[in-house]
Coordinates of C-alpha atoms and ligand atoms in Angstrom, one line a residue:
X1 CA 18.7 -3.1 -19.2
X2 CA 16.2 -0.6 -20.6
X3 CA 13.3 0.5 -18.5
X4 CA 9.9 2.2 -19.0
X5 CA 8.8 4.3 -16.1
X6 CA 5.1 5.3 -16.0
X7 CA 4.7 8.8 -14.7
X8 CA 1.7 10.0 -16.8
X9 CA -1.2 9.5 -14.3
X10 CA -3.2 12.5 -13.1
X11 CA -2.5 11.9 -9.3
X12 CA -6.2 12.4 -8.5
X13 CA -5.8 10.9 -4.9
X14 CA -3.3 13.6 -4.1
X15 CA -5.3 16.6 -5.3
X16 CA -5.2 19.5 -4.8
X17 CA -1.4 19.1 -4.6
X18 CA -1.3 17.5 -8.2
X19 CA -3.2 20.3 -9.9
X20 CA 0.1 22.1 -10.4
X21 CA 2.6 19.3 -9.9
X22 CA 2.6 15.8 -11.2
X23 CA 2.6 13.2 -8.4
X24 CA 6.2 12.0 -9.0
X25 CA 7.6 15.6 -8.9
X26 CA 6.1 16.2 -5.4
X27 CA 9.0 16.6 -2.9
X28 CA 9.8 13.7 -0.6
X29 CA 12.2 15.2 2.2
X30 CA 13.1 18.0 -0.2
X31 CA 13.6 16.0 -3.5
X32 CA 11.1 14.9 -6.1
X33 CA 9.8 11.3 -5.7
X34 CA 11.1 10.5 -9.2
X35 CA 14.7 11.0 -8.0
X36 CA 14.2 8.3 -5.3
X37 CA 12.6 5.9 -7.9
X38 CA 15.3 6.3 -10.4
X39 CA 18.0 6.3 -7.8
X40 CA 16.7 3.0 -6.6
X41 CA 16.7 1.5 -10.1
X42 CA 20.3 2.8 -10.7
X43 CA 21.3 1.0 -7.5
X44 CA 19.9 -2.2 -9.0
X45 CA 21.7 -1.8 -12.3
X46 CA 19.3 0.2 -14.5
X47 CA 21.3 2.7 -16.6
X48 CA 18.6 3.9 -19.2
X49 CA 15.0 4.7 -18.8
X50 CA 12.2 6.2 -20.8
X51 CA 9.7 8.3 -18.8
X52 CA 6.2 7.7 -20.0
X53 CA 4.7 11.1 -19.7
X54 CA 1.1 12.3 -20.3
X55 CA 0.0 14.7 -17.5
X56 CA 2.0 17.9 -17.1
X57 CA 5.0 16.5 -18.9
X58 CA 6.9 19.8 -19.0
X59 CA 7.4 19.7 -15.3
X60 CA 9.7 16.7 -15.7
X61 CA 11.4 17.9 -18.8
X62 CA 12.1 21.4 -17.5
X63 CA 13.4 20.0 -14.1
X64 CA 16.0 17.6 -15.8
X65 CA 17.1 19.3 -19.0
X66 CA 20.2 17.3 -19.1
X67 CA 18.4 14.0 -19.2
X68 CA 19.8 12.4 -16.0
X69 CA 17.7 11.6 -13.0
X70 CA 19.1 9.7 -10.0
X71 CA 22.1 8.6 -12.0
X72 CA 19.9 7.1 -14.9
X73 CA 20.0 8.5 -18.4
X74 CA 16.4 9.3 -19.4
X75 CA 14.5 10.1 -22.4
X76 CA 11.0 11.6 -22.5
X77 CA 8.1 9.9 -24.4
X78 CA 5.1 12.3 -24.2
X79 CA 1.9 10.5 -25.2
X80 CA -0.1 12.5 -27.7
X81 CA -3.3 11.2 -26.0
X82 CA -3.9 9.0 -23.0
X83 CA -4.2 5.3 -23.9
X84 CA -4.1 3.6 -20.6
X85 CA -1.2 2.0 -18.8
X86 CA -0.6 -0.6 -21.6
X87 CA -1.0 1.9 -24.3
X88 CA 1.6 4.1 -22.5
X89 CA 4.1 1.2 -22.2
X90 CA 3.8 0.4 -25.9
X91 CA 4.2 4.0 -27.0
X92 CA 7.2 4.6 -24.7
X93 CA 9.0 1.3 -25.6
X94 CA 8.6 2.1 -29.3
X95 CA 9.7 5.7 -28.8
X96 CA 12.9 4.4 -27.1
X97 CA 13.4 1.7 -29.7
X98 CA 13.4 -1.0 -27.1
X99 CA 14.2 -4.4 -28.7
X100 CA 14.9 -6.9 -25.9
X101 CA 13.7 -7.9 -22.4
X102 CA 12.8 -4.7 -20.5
X103 CA 11.7 -3.4 -17.1
X104 CA 8.5 -1.6 -16.5
X105 CA 8.0 0.4 -13.3
X106 CA 5.1 2.4 -11.8
X107 CA 6.9 5.6 -11.1
X108 CA 5.1 6.3 -7.8
X109 CA 6.5 3.3 -6.0
X110 CA 9.4 3.4 -3.5
X111 CA 11.1 0.1 -3.2
X112 CA 14.3 -1.7 -2.7
X113 CA 13.2 -4.9 -4.3
X114 CA 15.6 -7.2 -6.0
X115 CA 15.4 -6.6 -9.8
X116 CA 18.2 -9.1 -10.5
X117 CA 16.2 -11.8 -8.7
X118 CA 13.2 -11.0 -10.7
X119 CA 15.2 -11.2 -13.9
X120 CA 16.7 -14.6 -13.1
X121 CA 13.2 -15.9 -12.2
X122 CA 11.8 -14.5 -15.5
X123 CA 14.5 -16.3 -17.5
X124 CA 14.2 -19.5 -15.6
X125 CA 10.4 -19.7 -16.2
X126 CA 10.6 -18.7 -19.8
X127 CA 7.9 -16.1 -19.0
X128 CA 6.6 -13.7 -21.5
X129 CA 6.0 -11.2 -18.6
X130 CA 6.9 -11.4 -14.9
X131 CA 5.5 -9.3 -12.0
X132 CA 7.1 -8.5 -8.7
X133 CA 4.7 -9.1 -5.8
X134 CA 4.5 -7.6 -2.4
X135 CA 2.4 -8.8 0.6
X136 CA 0.0 -6.2 2.2
X137 CA -2.6 -6.3 4.8
X138 CA -5.5 -4.9 2.7
X139 CA -5.0 -5.9 -1.0
X140 CA -8.2 -4.1 -2.1
X141 CA -6.4 -1.0 -3.3
X142 CA -4.1 -2.9 -5.6
X143 CA -3.8 -5.5 -8.3
X144 CA -4.2 -8.9 -6.6
X145 CA -2.2 -11.8 -8.1
X146 CA -2.8 -15.4 -7.1
X147 CA -0.1 -17.8 -8.4
X148 CA 0.7 -21.5 -8.3
X149 CA 3.6 -22.7 -6.1
X150 CA 5.9 -22.4 -9.2
X151 CA 4.9 -18.7 -9.6
X152 CA 2.7 -19.1 -12.6
X153 CA -0.1 -16.5 -12.4
X154 CA -3.6 -17.9 -12.1
X155 CA -5.5 -14.6 -12.4
X156 CA -5.0 -10.9 -12.1
X157 CA -7.7 -9.0 -10.3
X158 CA -7.4 -5.3 -10.2
X159 CA -8.6 -3.7 -7.0
X160 CA -11.2 -6.3 -5.9
X161 CA -13.5 -5.8 -2.9
X162 CA -11.6 -6.7 0.2
X163 CA -13.5 -9.8 1.0
X164 CA -13.1 -11.1 -2.5
X165 CA -9.4 -10.8 -2.8
X166 CA -8.0 -14.3 -3.5
X167 CA -4.6 -13.6 -1.8
X168 CA -2.8 -10.7 0.0
X169 CA 0.0 -10.7 -2.6
X170 CA -0.3 -7.7 -4.8
X171 CA 1.2 -6.4 -8.0
X172 CA 4.2 -4.2 -6.8
X173 CA 4.1 -2.2 -10.1
X174 CA 7.5 -3.7 -11.3
X175 CA 7.5 -5.9 -14.4
X176 CA 9.8 -7.6 -16.9
X177 CA 8.4 -7.8 -20.3
X178 CA 9.4 -9.5 -23.5
X179 CA 8.9 -7.3 -26.6
X180 CA 6.2 -9.8 -27.8
X181 CA 3.9 -8.3 -25.1
X182 CA 3.9 -5.1 -27.0
X183 CA 2.4 -6.6 -30.1
X184 CA -0.6 -7.7 -28.0
X185 CA -1.5 -4.1 -27.1
X186 CA -4.0 -2.5 -29.5
X187 CA -3.0 0.9 -30.9
X188 CA -5.5 3.7 -31.1
X189 CA -7.7 2.9 -28.1
X190 CA -7.1 2.9 -24.3
X191 CA -5.7 -0.3 -23.0
X192 CA -5.1 -1.1 -19.3
X193 CA -2.2 -3.5 -18.6
X194 CA -3.9 -4.4 -15.4
X195 CA -7.4 -5.0 -16.7
X196 CA -6.6 -6.4 -20.1
X197 CA -3.0 -7.4 -20.8
X198 CA -2.3 -9.2 -17.6
X199 CA -5.6 -11.2 -17.4
X200 CA -5.0 -12.4 -21.1
X201 CA -1.4 -13.4 -20.4
X202 CA -2.5 -15.3 -17.3
X203 CA -5.2 -17.1 -19.2
X204 CA -2.5 -18.3 -21.7
X205 CA -0.1 -19.4 -18.8
X206 CA 2.7 -17.1 -19.9
X207 CA 2.6 -14.6 -16.9
X208 CA 4.7 -15.3 -13.8
X209 CA 5.1 -13.5 -10.6
X210 CA 7.7 -13.5 -7.8
X211 CA 7.1 -12.3 -4.2
X212 CA 9.7 -10.0 -2.6
X213 CA 9.8 -8.9 1.0
X214 CA 11.9 -5.8 0.5
X215 CA 10.7 -2.3 1.5
X216 CA 7.8 -1.3 -0.7
X217 CA 5.4 1.7 -0.7
X218 CA 3.0 3.2 -3.2
X219 CA 3.3 7.0 -2.5
X220 CA 0.1 7.9 -4.3
X221 CA -2.4 8.8 -1.4
X222 CA -2.1 11.5 1.3
X223 CA -1.5 8.9 4.0
X224 CA 1.1 6.8 2.1
X225 CA 2.8 10.1 1.0
X226 CA 3.2 11.1 4.6
X227 CA 4.4 7.7 5.4
X228 CA 6.9 7.8 2.5
X229 CA 8.3 11.1 4.0
X230 CA 8.7 9.5 7.5
X231 CA 10.2 6.3 6.0
X232 CA 12.8 8.4 4.2
X233 CA 13.5 10.4 7.4
X234 CA 14.2 7.1 9.1
X235 CA 16.1 5.6 6.3
X236 CA 13.6 2.8 6.2
X237 CA 13.5 2.8 2.4
X238 CA 17.1 1.5 2.2
X239 CA 18.8 4.7 1.0
X240 CA 18.8 8.2 2.5
X241 CA 17.6 11.0 0.4
X242 CA 19.8 13.7 -1.1
X243 CA 19.2 16.1 1.8
X244 CA 19.6 13.6 4.6
X245 CA 22.4 15.7 6.2
X246 CA 19.8 18.0 7.7
X247 CA 17.7 15.5 9.6
X248 CA 17.9 16.4 13.3
X249 CA 15.9 14.5 16.0
X250 CA 13.9 12.6 13.3
X251 CA 12.7 15.7 11.4
X252 CA 14.2 17.5 8.4
X253 CA 14.5 21.3 7.9
X254 CA 15.8 22.9 4.8
X255 CA 18.6 25.2 5.8
X256 CA 16.6 28.2 4.5
X257 CA 13.6 27.5 6.8
X258 CA 12.9 29.3 9.9
X259 CA 11.7 27.3 12.9
X260 CA 10.9 29.1 16.2
X261 CA 12.9 27.7 19.1
X262 CA 9.9 26.5 21.1
X263 CA 8.1 24.9 18.2
X264 CA 7.9 21.1 18.4
X265 CA 8.7 19.0 15.3
X266 CA 8.1 15.3 15.3
X267 CA 8.6 13.0 12.2
X268 CA 8.1 16.1 10.0
X269 CA 9.5 17.8 7.0
X270 CA 10.1 21.6 6.8
X271 CA 11.1 22.5 3.2
X272 CA 12.8 25.5 1.6
X273 CA 11.8 29.0 2.8
X274 CA 9.1 27.6 5.3
X275 CA 8.3 29.4 8.6
X276 CA 7.1 27.7 11.7
X277 CA 6.0 30.1 14.5
X278 CA 6.3 30.0 18.2
X279 CA 4.6 27.2 20.2
X280 CA 3.5 25.4 17.0
X281 CA 3.4 21.6 16.9
X282 CA 3.9 19.4 13.9
X283 CA 3.6 15.6 14.1
X284 CA 3.9 13.7 10.8
X285 CA 3.6 16.8 8.8
X286 CA 5.0 17.7 5.4
X287 CA 5.4 21.4 4.8
X288 CA 6.2 22.1 1.1
X289 CA 8.4 25.0 0.1
X290 CA 7.4 28.5 1.2
X291 CA 4.5 27.5 3.5
X292 CA 3.9 29.1 6.8
X293 CA 2.6 27.7 10.1
X294 CA 1.8 30.5 12.4
X295 CA 2.1 30.7 16.2
X296 CA 0.6 27.9 18.3
X297 CA -1.0 26.0 15.4
X298 CA -1.0 22.2 15.9
X299 CA -0.9 19.9 12.9
X300 CA -1.0 16.1 12.8
X301 CA -0.7 13.9 9.8
X302 CA -1.1 16.7 7.3
X303 CA 0.4 17.9 4.0
X304 CA 0.7 21.6 3.5
X305 CA 1.2 22.7 -0.1
X306 CA 3.7 25.2 -1.4
X307 CA 3.1 28.8 -0.1
X308 CA 0.0 27.8 1.9
X309 CA -0.5 29.5 5.3
X310 CA -1.9 27.9 8.5
X311 CA -3.2 30.6 10.7
X312 CA -2.3 31.0 14.4
X313 CA -3.9 28.4 16.8
X314 CA -5.5 26.4 14.0
X315 CA -5.8 22.7 14.6
X316 CA -5.3 20.3 11.7
X317 CA -5.8 16.6 12.2
X318 CA -5.5 13.4 10.1
X319 CA -5.6 13.7 7.2
X320 CA -5.7 17.3 6.0
X321 CA -4.2 18.2 2.6
X322 CA -3.9 22.0 2.0
X323 CA -3.4 23.1 -1.5
X324 CA -0.7 25.4 -3.0
X325 CA -1.2 29.1 -1.8
X326 CA -4.4 28.2 0.3
X327 CA -5.0 29.7 3.7
X328 CA -6.5 28.1 6.8
X329 CA -7.8 30.8 9.1
X330 CA -6.6 31.5 12.6
X331 CA -8.2 29.3 15.2
X332 CA -9.9 27.0 12.6
X333 CA -10.2 23.3 13.3
X334 CA -10.2 20.7 10.5
X335 CA -9.8 16.9 10.5
X336 CA -11.1 13.9 8.6
X337 CA -10.0 13.6 5.0
X338 CA -10.2 17.4 4.3
X339 CA -8.8 18.9 1.2
X340 CA -8.4 22.6 1.3
X341 CA -8.5 24.1 -2.2
X342 CA -9.7 21.1 -4.1
X343 CA -12.3 23.3 -5.7
Ligands
LIG401 N1 2.0 7.4 -19.0 C1 1.0 7.1 -18.4 N2 -0.2 7.0 -18.9 N3 1.2 6.8 -17.0 C2 0.1 6.4 -16.2 C3 -1.2 6.3 -16.8 C4 -1.4 6.6 -18.2 O1 -2.5 6.6 -18.7 N4 -2.1 6.0 -15.8 C5 -1.3 5.9 -14.7 N5 0.0 6.2 -15.0 C6 1.2 6.0 -14.0 C7 1.0 6.8 -12.7 O2 1.5 8.1 -12.9 C8 1.8 6.0 -11.7 O3 3.1 6.3 -11.7 C9 1.6 4.6 -12.3 O4 1.3 4.7 -13.7 C10 0.6 3.7 -11.6 O5 -0.7 4.4 -11.6 P1 -1.5 4.7 -10.3 O6 -2.6 5.6 -10.7 O7 -0.6 5.1 -9.2 O8 -2.1 3.2 -10.1 P2 -2.5 2.5 -8.7 O9 -1.5 2.9 -7.7 O10 -3.9 2.8 -8.4 O11 -2.4 1.0 -9.1 C11 -1.3 0.5 -9.8 O12 -0.2 0.4 -8.9 C12 -0.3 -0.6 -7.8 C13 1.0 -0.7 -7.1 O13 1.4 0.5 -6.6 C14 -1.6 -0.8 -10.4 O14 -0.6 -1.2 -11.3 C15 -1.9 -1.9 -9.3 O15 -2.1 -3.2 -9.9 C16 -0.7 -2.0 -8.4 O16 -1.0 -2.9 -7.4
LIG402 MG1 0.1 4.2 -7.4

């Protein structure tokens, strides 16, 4: 089955990390998110995918010049201009010459959901499009999808206020489409699949949705990105990452990293060429390659970008994001949703 993977967003919620690196190329326990996403799809029988690229496309193309990611053969459809999620799907599907039922995936979602079950459901219902659903506590950050008992979608409401969400079942960002959906998408103007295509299909009764209770996580915010790292460390996402061999006592260190003997790591990731000084404490922290935490600094629920330096005795609390090459001075104290280097 062919698959369109959307990876062209700007990753604004993960700035400043996404100024240099597209969200799906950020490392999750040492390997880019996209490798987990495609590896998961490969596990569920997907052999070919077209990456729908828009923002910093060369970062993908240069990283995988032999066109294989996570076992899946990939091609690269680079949008000439941003035309929304539906525009991106149409462009990529046509680029790849897709001419039969195909899968669409939001490329920032880690999941082990059952693609075969969605396929069987889609066929049984004679749907034009089918959406996988996932139950969450607060649906207001997602597409909310009320259905009939048979799974026919009644409405599709993108990111409603919390008290107006009609259900806690949300769009998991995994769809099956018939090619007829493509013809509904206007060319030459931005079209959002969530705000236009799905509501229109729902109104016609040809959109269906199936809930799945497998592991699911959208990695696109600082908090969920940290959670994604911790889940991979704990194997909660169903499959261990490529570098899993180096997980010791719940944390991961790249073999080239240097960690002082009396530093404390809890649920943390210390990537290639990082340095962690004496007496430092890291709890739910992601250190990207080449970053440095000096002596006695304490970090909780933070992401430290590549080559950034956290000075001695600094205190960083939930949820700090430090951009590539930035410096937090010795003894400084930061918490709240602080972004260092967002500019
Ligand atoms: N090619 C391309 N072009 N890709 C895009 C574009 C675009 O214009 N806009 C976004 N993307 C990609 C992003 O890179 C990401 O992989 C995926 O599409 C989803 O975009 P997000 O920006 O992460 O959307 P979201 O998380 O706010 O909401 C979406 O995902 C939720 C589930 O995780 C929506 O589809 C919600 O309805 C859904 O619940
Ligand atoms: Mg997302």
